[in-house]
PDB file of C-alpha atoms in Angstrom:
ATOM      1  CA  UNK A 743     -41.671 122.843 -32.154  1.00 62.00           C
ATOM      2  CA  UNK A 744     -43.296 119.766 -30.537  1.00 76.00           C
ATOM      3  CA  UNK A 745     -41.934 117.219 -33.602  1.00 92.00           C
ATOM      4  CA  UNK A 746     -43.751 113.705 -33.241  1.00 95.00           C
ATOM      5  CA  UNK A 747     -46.304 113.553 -30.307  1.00 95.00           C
ATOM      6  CA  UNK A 748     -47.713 110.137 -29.667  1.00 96.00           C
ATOM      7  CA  UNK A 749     -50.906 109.528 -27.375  1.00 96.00           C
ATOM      8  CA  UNK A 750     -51.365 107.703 -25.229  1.00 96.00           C
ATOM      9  CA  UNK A 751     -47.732 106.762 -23.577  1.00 95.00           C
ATOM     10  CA  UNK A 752     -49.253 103.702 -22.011  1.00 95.00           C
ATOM     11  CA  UNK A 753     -52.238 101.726 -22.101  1.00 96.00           C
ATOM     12  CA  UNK A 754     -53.853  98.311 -20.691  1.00 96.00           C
ATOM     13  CA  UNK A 755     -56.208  96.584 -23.044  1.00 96.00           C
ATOM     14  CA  UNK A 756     -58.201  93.334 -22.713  1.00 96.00           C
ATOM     15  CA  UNK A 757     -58.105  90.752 -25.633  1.00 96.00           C
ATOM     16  CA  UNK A 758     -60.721  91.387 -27.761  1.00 96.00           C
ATOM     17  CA  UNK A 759     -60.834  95.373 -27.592  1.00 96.00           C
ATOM     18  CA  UNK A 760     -60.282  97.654 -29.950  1.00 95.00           C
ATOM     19  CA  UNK A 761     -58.275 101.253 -29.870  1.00 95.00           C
ATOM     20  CA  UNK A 762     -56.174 103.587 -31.731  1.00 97.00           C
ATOM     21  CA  UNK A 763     -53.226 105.235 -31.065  1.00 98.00           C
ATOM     22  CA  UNK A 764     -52.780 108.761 -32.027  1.00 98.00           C
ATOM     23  CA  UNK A 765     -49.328 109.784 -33.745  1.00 98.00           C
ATOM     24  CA  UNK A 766     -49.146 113.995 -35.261  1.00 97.00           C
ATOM     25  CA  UNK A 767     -46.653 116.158 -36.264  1.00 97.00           C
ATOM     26  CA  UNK A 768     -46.066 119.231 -37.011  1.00 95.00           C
ATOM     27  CA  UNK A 769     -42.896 119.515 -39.387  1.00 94.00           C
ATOM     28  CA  UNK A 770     -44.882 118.613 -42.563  1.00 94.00           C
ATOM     29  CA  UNK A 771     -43.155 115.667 -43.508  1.00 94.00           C
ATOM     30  CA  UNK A 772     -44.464 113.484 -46.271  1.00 93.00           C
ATOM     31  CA  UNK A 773     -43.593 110.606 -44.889  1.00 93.00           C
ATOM     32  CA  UNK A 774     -45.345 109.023 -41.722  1.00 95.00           C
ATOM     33  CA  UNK A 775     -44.111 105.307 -40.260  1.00 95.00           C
ATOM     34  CA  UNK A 776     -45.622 102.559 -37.319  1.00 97.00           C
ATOM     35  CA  UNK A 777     -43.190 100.562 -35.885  1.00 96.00           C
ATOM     36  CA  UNK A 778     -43.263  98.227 -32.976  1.00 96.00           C
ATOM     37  CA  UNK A 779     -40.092  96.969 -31.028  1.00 94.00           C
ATOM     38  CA  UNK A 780     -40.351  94.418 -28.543  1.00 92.00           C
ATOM     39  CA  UNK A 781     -37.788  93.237 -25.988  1.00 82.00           C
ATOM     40  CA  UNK A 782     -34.352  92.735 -27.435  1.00 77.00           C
ATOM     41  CA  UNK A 783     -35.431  93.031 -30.893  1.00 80.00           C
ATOM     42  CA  UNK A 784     -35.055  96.175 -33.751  1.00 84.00           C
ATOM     43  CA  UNK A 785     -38.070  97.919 -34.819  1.00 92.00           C
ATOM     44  CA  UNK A 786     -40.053  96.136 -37.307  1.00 93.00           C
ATOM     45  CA  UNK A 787     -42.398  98.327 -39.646  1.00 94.00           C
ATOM     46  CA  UNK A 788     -45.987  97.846 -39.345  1.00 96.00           C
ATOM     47  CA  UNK A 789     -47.495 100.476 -42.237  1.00 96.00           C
ATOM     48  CA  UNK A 790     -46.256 103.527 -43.390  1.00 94.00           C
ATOM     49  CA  UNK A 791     -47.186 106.614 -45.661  1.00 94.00           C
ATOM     50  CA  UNK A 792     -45.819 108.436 -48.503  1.00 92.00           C
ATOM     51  CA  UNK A 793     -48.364 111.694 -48.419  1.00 93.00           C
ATOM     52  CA  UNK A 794     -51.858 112.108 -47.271  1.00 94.00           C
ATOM     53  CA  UNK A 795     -54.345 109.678 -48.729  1.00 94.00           C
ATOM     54  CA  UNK A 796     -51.426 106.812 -49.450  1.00 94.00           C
ATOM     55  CA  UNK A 797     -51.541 104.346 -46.991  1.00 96.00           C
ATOM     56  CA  UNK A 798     -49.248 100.504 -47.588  1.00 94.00           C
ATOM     57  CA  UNK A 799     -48.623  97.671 -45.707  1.00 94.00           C
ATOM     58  CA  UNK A 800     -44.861  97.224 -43.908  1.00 92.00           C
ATOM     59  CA  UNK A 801     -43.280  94.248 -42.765  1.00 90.00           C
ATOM     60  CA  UNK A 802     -46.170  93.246 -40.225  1.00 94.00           C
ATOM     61  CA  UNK A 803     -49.518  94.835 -40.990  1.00 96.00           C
ATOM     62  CA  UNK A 804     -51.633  91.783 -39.650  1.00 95.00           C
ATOM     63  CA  UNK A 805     -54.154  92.771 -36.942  1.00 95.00           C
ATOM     64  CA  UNK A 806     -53.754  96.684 -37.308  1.00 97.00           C
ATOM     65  CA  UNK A 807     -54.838  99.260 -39.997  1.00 97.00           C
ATOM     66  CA  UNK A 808     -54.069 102.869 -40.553  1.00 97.00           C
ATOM     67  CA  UNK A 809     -55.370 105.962 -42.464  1.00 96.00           C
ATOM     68  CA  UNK A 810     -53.403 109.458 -43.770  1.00 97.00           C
ATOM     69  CA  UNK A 811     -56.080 111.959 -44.215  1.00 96.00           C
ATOM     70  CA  UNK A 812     -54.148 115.088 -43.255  1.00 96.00           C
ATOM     71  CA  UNK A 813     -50.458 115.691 -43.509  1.00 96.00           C
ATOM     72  CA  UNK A 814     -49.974 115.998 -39.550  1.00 97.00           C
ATOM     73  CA  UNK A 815     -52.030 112.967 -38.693  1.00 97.00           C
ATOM     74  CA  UNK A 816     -51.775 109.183 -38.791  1.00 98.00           C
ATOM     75  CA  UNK A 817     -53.845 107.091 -36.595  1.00 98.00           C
ATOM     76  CA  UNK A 818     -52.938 103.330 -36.130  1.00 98.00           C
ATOM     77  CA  UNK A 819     -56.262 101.006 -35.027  1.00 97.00           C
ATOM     78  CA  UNK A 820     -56.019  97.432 -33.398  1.00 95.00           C
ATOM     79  CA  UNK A 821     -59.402  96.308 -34.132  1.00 89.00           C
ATOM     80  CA  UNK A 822     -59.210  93.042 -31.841  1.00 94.00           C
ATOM     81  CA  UNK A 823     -56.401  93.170 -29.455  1.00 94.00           C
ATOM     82  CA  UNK A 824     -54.155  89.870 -29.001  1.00 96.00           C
ATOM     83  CA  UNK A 825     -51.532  89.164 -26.667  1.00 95.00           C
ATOM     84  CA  UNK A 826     -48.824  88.810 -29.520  1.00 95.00           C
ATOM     85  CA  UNK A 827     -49.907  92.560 -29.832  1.00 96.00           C
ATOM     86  CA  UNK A 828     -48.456  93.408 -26.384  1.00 96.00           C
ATOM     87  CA  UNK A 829     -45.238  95.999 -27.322  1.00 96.00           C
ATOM     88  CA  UNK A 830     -44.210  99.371 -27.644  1.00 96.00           C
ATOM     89  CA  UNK A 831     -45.184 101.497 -30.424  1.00 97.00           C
ATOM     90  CA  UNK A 832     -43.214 103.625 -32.434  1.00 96.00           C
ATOM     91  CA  UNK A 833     -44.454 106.639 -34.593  1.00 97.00           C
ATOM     92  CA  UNK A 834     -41.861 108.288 -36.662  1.00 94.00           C
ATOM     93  CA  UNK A 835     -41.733 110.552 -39.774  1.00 94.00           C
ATOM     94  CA  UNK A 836     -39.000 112.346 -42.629  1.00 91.00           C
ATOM     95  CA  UNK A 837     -39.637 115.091 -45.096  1.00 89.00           C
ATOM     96  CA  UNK A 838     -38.083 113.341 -47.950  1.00 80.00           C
ATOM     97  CA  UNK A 839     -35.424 110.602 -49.090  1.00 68.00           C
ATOM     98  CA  UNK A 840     -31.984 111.619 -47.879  1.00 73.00           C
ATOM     99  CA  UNK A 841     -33.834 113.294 -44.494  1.00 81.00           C
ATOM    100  CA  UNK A 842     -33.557 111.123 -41.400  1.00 82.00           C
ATOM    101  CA  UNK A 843     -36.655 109.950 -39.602  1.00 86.00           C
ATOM    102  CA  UNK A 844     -37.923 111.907 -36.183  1.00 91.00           C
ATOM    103  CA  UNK A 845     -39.437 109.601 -33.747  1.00 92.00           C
ATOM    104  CA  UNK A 846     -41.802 110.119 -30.792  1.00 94.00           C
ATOM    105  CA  UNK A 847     -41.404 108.867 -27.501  1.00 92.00           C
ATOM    106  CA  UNK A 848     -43.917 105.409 -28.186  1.00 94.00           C
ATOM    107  CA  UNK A 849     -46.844 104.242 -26.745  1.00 96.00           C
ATOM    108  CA  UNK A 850     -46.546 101.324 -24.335  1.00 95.00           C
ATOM    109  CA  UNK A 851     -49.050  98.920 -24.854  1.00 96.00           C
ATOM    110  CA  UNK A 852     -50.350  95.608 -22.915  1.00 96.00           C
ATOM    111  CA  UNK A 853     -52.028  93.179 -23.646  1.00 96.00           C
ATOM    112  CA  UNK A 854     -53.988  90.948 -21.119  1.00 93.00           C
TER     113      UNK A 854
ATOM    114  CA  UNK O1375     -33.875  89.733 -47.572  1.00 85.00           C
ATOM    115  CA  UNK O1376     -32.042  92.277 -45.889  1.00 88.00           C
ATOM    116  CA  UNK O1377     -30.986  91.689 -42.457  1.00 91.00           C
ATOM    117  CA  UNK O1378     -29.135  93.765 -39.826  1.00 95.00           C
ATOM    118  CA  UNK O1379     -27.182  92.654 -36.914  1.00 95.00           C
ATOM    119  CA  UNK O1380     -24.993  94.479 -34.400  1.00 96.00           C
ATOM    120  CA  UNK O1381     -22.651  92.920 -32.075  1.00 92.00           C
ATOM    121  CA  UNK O1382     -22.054  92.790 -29.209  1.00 91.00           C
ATOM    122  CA  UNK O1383     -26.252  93.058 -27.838  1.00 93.00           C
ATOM    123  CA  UNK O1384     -24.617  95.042 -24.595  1.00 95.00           C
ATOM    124  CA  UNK O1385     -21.062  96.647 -23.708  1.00 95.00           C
ATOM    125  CA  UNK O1386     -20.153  98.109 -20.269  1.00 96.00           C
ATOM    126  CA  UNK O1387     -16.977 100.438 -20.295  1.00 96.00           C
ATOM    127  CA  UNK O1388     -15.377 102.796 -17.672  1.00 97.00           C
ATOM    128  CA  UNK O1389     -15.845 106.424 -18.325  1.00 97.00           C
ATOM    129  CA  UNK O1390     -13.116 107.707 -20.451  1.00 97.00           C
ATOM    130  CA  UNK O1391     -12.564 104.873 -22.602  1.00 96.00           C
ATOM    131  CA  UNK O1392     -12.938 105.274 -26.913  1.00 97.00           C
ATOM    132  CA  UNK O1393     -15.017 102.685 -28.165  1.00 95.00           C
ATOM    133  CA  UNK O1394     -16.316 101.029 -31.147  1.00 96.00           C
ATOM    134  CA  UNK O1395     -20.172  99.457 -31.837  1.00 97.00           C
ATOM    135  CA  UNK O1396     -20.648  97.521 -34.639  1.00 97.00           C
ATOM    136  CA  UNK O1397     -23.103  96.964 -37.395  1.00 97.00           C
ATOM    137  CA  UNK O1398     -23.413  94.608 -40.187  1.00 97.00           C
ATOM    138  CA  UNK O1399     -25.798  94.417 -42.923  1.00 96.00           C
ATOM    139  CA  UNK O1400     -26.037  91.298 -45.400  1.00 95.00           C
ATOM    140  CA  UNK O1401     -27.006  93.134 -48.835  1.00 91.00           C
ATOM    141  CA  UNK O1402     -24.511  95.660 -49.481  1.00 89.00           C
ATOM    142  CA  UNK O1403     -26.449  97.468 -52.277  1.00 89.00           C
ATOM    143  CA  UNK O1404     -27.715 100.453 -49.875  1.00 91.00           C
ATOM    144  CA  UNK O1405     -28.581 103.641 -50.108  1.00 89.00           C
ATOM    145  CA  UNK O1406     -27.989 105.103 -46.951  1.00 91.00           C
ATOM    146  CA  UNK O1407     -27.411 104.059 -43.263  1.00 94.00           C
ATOM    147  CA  UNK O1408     -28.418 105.849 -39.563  1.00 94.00           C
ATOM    148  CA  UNK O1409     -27.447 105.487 -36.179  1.00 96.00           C
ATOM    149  CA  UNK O1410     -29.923 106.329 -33.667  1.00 95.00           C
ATOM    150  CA  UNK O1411     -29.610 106.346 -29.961  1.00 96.00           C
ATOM    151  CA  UNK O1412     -32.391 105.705 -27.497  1.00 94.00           C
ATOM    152  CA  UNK O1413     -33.173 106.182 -24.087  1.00 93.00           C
ATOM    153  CA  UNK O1414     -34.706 103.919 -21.673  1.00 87.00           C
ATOM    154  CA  UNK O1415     -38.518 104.887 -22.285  1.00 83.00           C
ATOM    155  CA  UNK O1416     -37.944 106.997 -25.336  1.00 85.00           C
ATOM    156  CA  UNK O1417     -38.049 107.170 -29.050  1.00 87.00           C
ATOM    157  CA  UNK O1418     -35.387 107.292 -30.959  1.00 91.00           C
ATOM    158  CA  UNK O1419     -32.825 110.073 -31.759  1.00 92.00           C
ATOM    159  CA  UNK O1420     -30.989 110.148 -34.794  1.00 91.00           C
ATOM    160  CA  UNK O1421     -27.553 110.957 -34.256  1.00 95.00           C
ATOM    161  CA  UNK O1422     -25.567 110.500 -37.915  1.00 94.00           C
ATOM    162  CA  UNK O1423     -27.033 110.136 -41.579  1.00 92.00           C
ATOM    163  CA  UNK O1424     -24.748 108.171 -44.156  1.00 93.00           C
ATOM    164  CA  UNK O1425     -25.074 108.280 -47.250  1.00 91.00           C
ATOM    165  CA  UNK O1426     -24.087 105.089 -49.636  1.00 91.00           C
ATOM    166  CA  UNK O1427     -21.369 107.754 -51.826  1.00 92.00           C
ATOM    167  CA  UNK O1428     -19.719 108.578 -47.754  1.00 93.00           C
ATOM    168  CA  UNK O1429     -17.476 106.730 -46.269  1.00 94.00           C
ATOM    169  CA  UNK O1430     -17.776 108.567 -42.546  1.00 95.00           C
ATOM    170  CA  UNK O1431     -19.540 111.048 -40.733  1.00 95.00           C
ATOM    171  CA  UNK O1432     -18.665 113.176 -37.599  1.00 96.00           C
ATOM    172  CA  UNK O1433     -20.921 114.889 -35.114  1.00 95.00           C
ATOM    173  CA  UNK O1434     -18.880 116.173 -32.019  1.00 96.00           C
ATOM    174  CA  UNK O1435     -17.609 112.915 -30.183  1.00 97.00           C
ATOM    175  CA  UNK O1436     -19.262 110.430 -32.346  1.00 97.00           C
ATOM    176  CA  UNK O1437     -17.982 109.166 -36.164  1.00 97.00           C
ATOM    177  CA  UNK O1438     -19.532 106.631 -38.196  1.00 97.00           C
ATOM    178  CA  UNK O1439     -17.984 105.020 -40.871  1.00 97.00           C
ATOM    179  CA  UNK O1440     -19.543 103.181 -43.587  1.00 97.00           C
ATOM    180  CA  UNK O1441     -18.155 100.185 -45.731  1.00 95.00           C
ATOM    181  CA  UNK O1442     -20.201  99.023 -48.624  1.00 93.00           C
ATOM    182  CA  UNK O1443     -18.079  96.274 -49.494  1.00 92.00           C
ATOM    183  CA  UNK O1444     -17.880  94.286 -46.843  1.00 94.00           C
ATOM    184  CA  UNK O1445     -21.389  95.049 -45.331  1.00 95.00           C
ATOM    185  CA  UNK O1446     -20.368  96.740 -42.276  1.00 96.00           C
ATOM    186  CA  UNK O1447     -20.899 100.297 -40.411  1.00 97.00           C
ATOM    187  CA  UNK O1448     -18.869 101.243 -37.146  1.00 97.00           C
ATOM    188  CA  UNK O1449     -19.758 104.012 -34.788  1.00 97.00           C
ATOM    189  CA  UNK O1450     -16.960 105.395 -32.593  1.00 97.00           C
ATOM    190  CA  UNK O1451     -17.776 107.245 -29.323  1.00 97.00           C
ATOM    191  CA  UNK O1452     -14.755 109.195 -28.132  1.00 97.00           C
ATOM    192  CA  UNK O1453     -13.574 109.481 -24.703  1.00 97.00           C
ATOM    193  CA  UNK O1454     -17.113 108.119 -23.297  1.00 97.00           C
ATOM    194  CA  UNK O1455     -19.154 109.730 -20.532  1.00 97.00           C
ATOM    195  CA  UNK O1456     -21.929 108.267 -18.224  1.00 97.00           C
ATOM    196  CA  UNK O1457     -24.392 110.321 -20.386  1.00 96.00           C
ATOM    197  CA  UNK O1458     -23.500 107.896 -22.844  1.00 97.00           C
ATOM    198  CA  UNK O1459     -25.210 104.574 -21.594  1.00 97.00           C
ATOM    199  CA  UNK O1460     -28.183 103.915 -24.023  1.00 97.00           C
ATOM    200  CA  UNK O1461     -29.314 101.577 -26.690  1.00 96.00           C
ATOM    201  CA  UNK O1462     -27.545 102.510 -30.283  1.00 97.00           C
ATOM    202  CA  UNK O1463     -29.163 101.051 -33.231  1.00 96.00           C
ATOM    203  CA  UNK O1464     -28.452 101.175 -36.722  1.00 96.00           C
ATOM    204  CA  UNK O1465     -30.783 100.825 -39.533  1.00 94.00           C
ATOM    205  CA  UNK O1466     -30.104 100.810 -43.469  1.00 94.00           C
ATOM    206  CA  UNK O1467     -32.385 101.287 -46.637  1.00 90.00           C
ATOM    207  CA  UNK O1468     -31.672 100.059 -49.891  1.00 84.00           C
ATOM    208  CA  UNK O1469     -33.194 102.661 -52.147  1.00 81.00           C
ATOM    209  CA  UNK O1470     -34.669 106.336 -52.023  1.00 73.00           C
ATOM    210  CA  UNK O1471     -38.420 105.075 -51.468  1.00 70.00           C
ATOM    211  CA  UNK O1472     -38.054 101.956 -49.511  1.00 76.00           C
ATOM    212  CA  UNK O1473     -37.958 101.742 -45.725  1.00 83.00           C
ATOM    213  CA  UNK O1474     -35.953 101.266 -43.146  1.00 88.00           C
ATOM    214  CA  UNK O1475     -33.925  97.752 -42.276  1.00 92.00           C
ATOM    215  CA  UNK O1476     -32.985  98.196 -38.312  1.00 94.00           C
ATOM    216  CA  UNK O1477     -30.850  96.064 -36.195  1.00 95.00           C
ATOM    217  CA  UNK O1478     -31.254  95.072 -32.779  1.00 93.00           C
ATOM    218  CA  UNK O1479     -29.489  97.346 -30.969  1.00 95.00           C
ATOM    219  CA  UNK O1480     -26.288  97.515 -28.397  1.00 96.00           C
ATOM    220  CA  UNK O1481     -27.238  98.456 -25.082  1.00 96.00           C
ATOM    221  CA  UNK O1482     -24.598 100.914 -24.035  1.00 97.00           C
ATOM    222  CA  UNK O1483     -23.264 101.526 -20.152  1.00 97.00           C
ATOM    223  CA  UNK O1484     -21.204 103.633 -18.955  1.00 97.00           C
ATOM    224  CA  UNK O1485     -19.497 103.359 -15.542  1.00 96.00           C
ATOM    225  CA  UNK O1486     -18.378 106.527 -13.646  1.00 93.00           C
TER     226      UNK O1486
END
């Protein structure tokens, strides 16, 4: 049972470029989540999912989008990287309510 | 807003001592509260689940305890080891379809 598997673990971008990371899983949880955490700071949500085809903005959605079209996947896209987008990225998803969220192991992003 | 603190941001500690980390959340209408742990270059694991009608959980070594009133959640690690050492962060929501509130973190060593 492989749980959350995030691609790539790390990755160098210049500022402009564009790429998305990959986040599946294979539990068949409703609910999908993108967080980033940077240095000394909690995780703060970037979009999440309540089922395939729902999609809505978290607490900082500027400068990425997402889309749910299966259960298993959800793809997060920086269209034009920025250095304020240098961080680690979190994928995570529950089944339901009272369930508690499975995370992968993050994709490590730069920046330069 | 809700907002989620945890105190101190690091704690060292010989192996073999009990010890307490702290978390405090300003809106005490919740409906449930986690404690995670992470490893250095990791996601995050969740290690306890409270609901907002509990006032502790217990998993092995570890019990959290929950107090609505005053805002605050405690997790207690019993006679620590070296496998300890991590970052533990909490993280509350406030109702069955919103998302997750998380603190900073407390960056845990242990010292053999």
């Amino acid at each position: 049972n492989a749980g959350v598997t995030q691609t790539p673990k790390f990755r160098i971008l210049k500022i402009g470029q564009s790429m998305t990371l990959q986040c599946t899983q294979d539990m068949n949880h409703n609910y999908m989540y993108w967080y980033r955490q940077d240095p000394g700071m909690g995780l703060k949500l970037i979009y999440y999912s309540v089922g395939a085809g729902i999609t809505d903005k978290g607490e900082v959605p500027n400068g990425y989008n997402v889309s749910r079209s299966t259960t298993e996947d959800f793809p997060l896209r920086l269209e034009l990287a920025a250095p304020s987008q240098t961080s680690v990225y979190f994928c995570a998803s529950r089944l339901s309510g009272d369930q508690p969220q499975h995370f992968g192991d993050g994709t490590r992003l730069s920046i330069l | 807003k809700q907002e989620v603190t945890q105190i101190p941001a690091a704690l060292s500690v010989p192996e073999g001592e009990n010890l307490v980390l702290n978390c405090s959340f300003t809106d005490s209408a919740i409906y449930n509260l986690q404690w995670f742990r992470q490893d250095p270059g990791k996601g995050l694991t969740s290690l306890l689940l409270i609901q907002s009608s509990q006032r502790e959980q217990t998993s092995g070594r570890l019990n959290a305890s929950l107090d609505k009133s005053s805002g605050r959640s405690t997790l207690y690690i019993a006679a620590s080891q070296p496998g300890d050492s991590a970052t533990y962060l909490c993280a509350v929501r406030k109702a069955v379809g919103q998302n997750f509130v998380f603190g900073p973190g407390t960056r845990l060593s242990v010292l053999p």
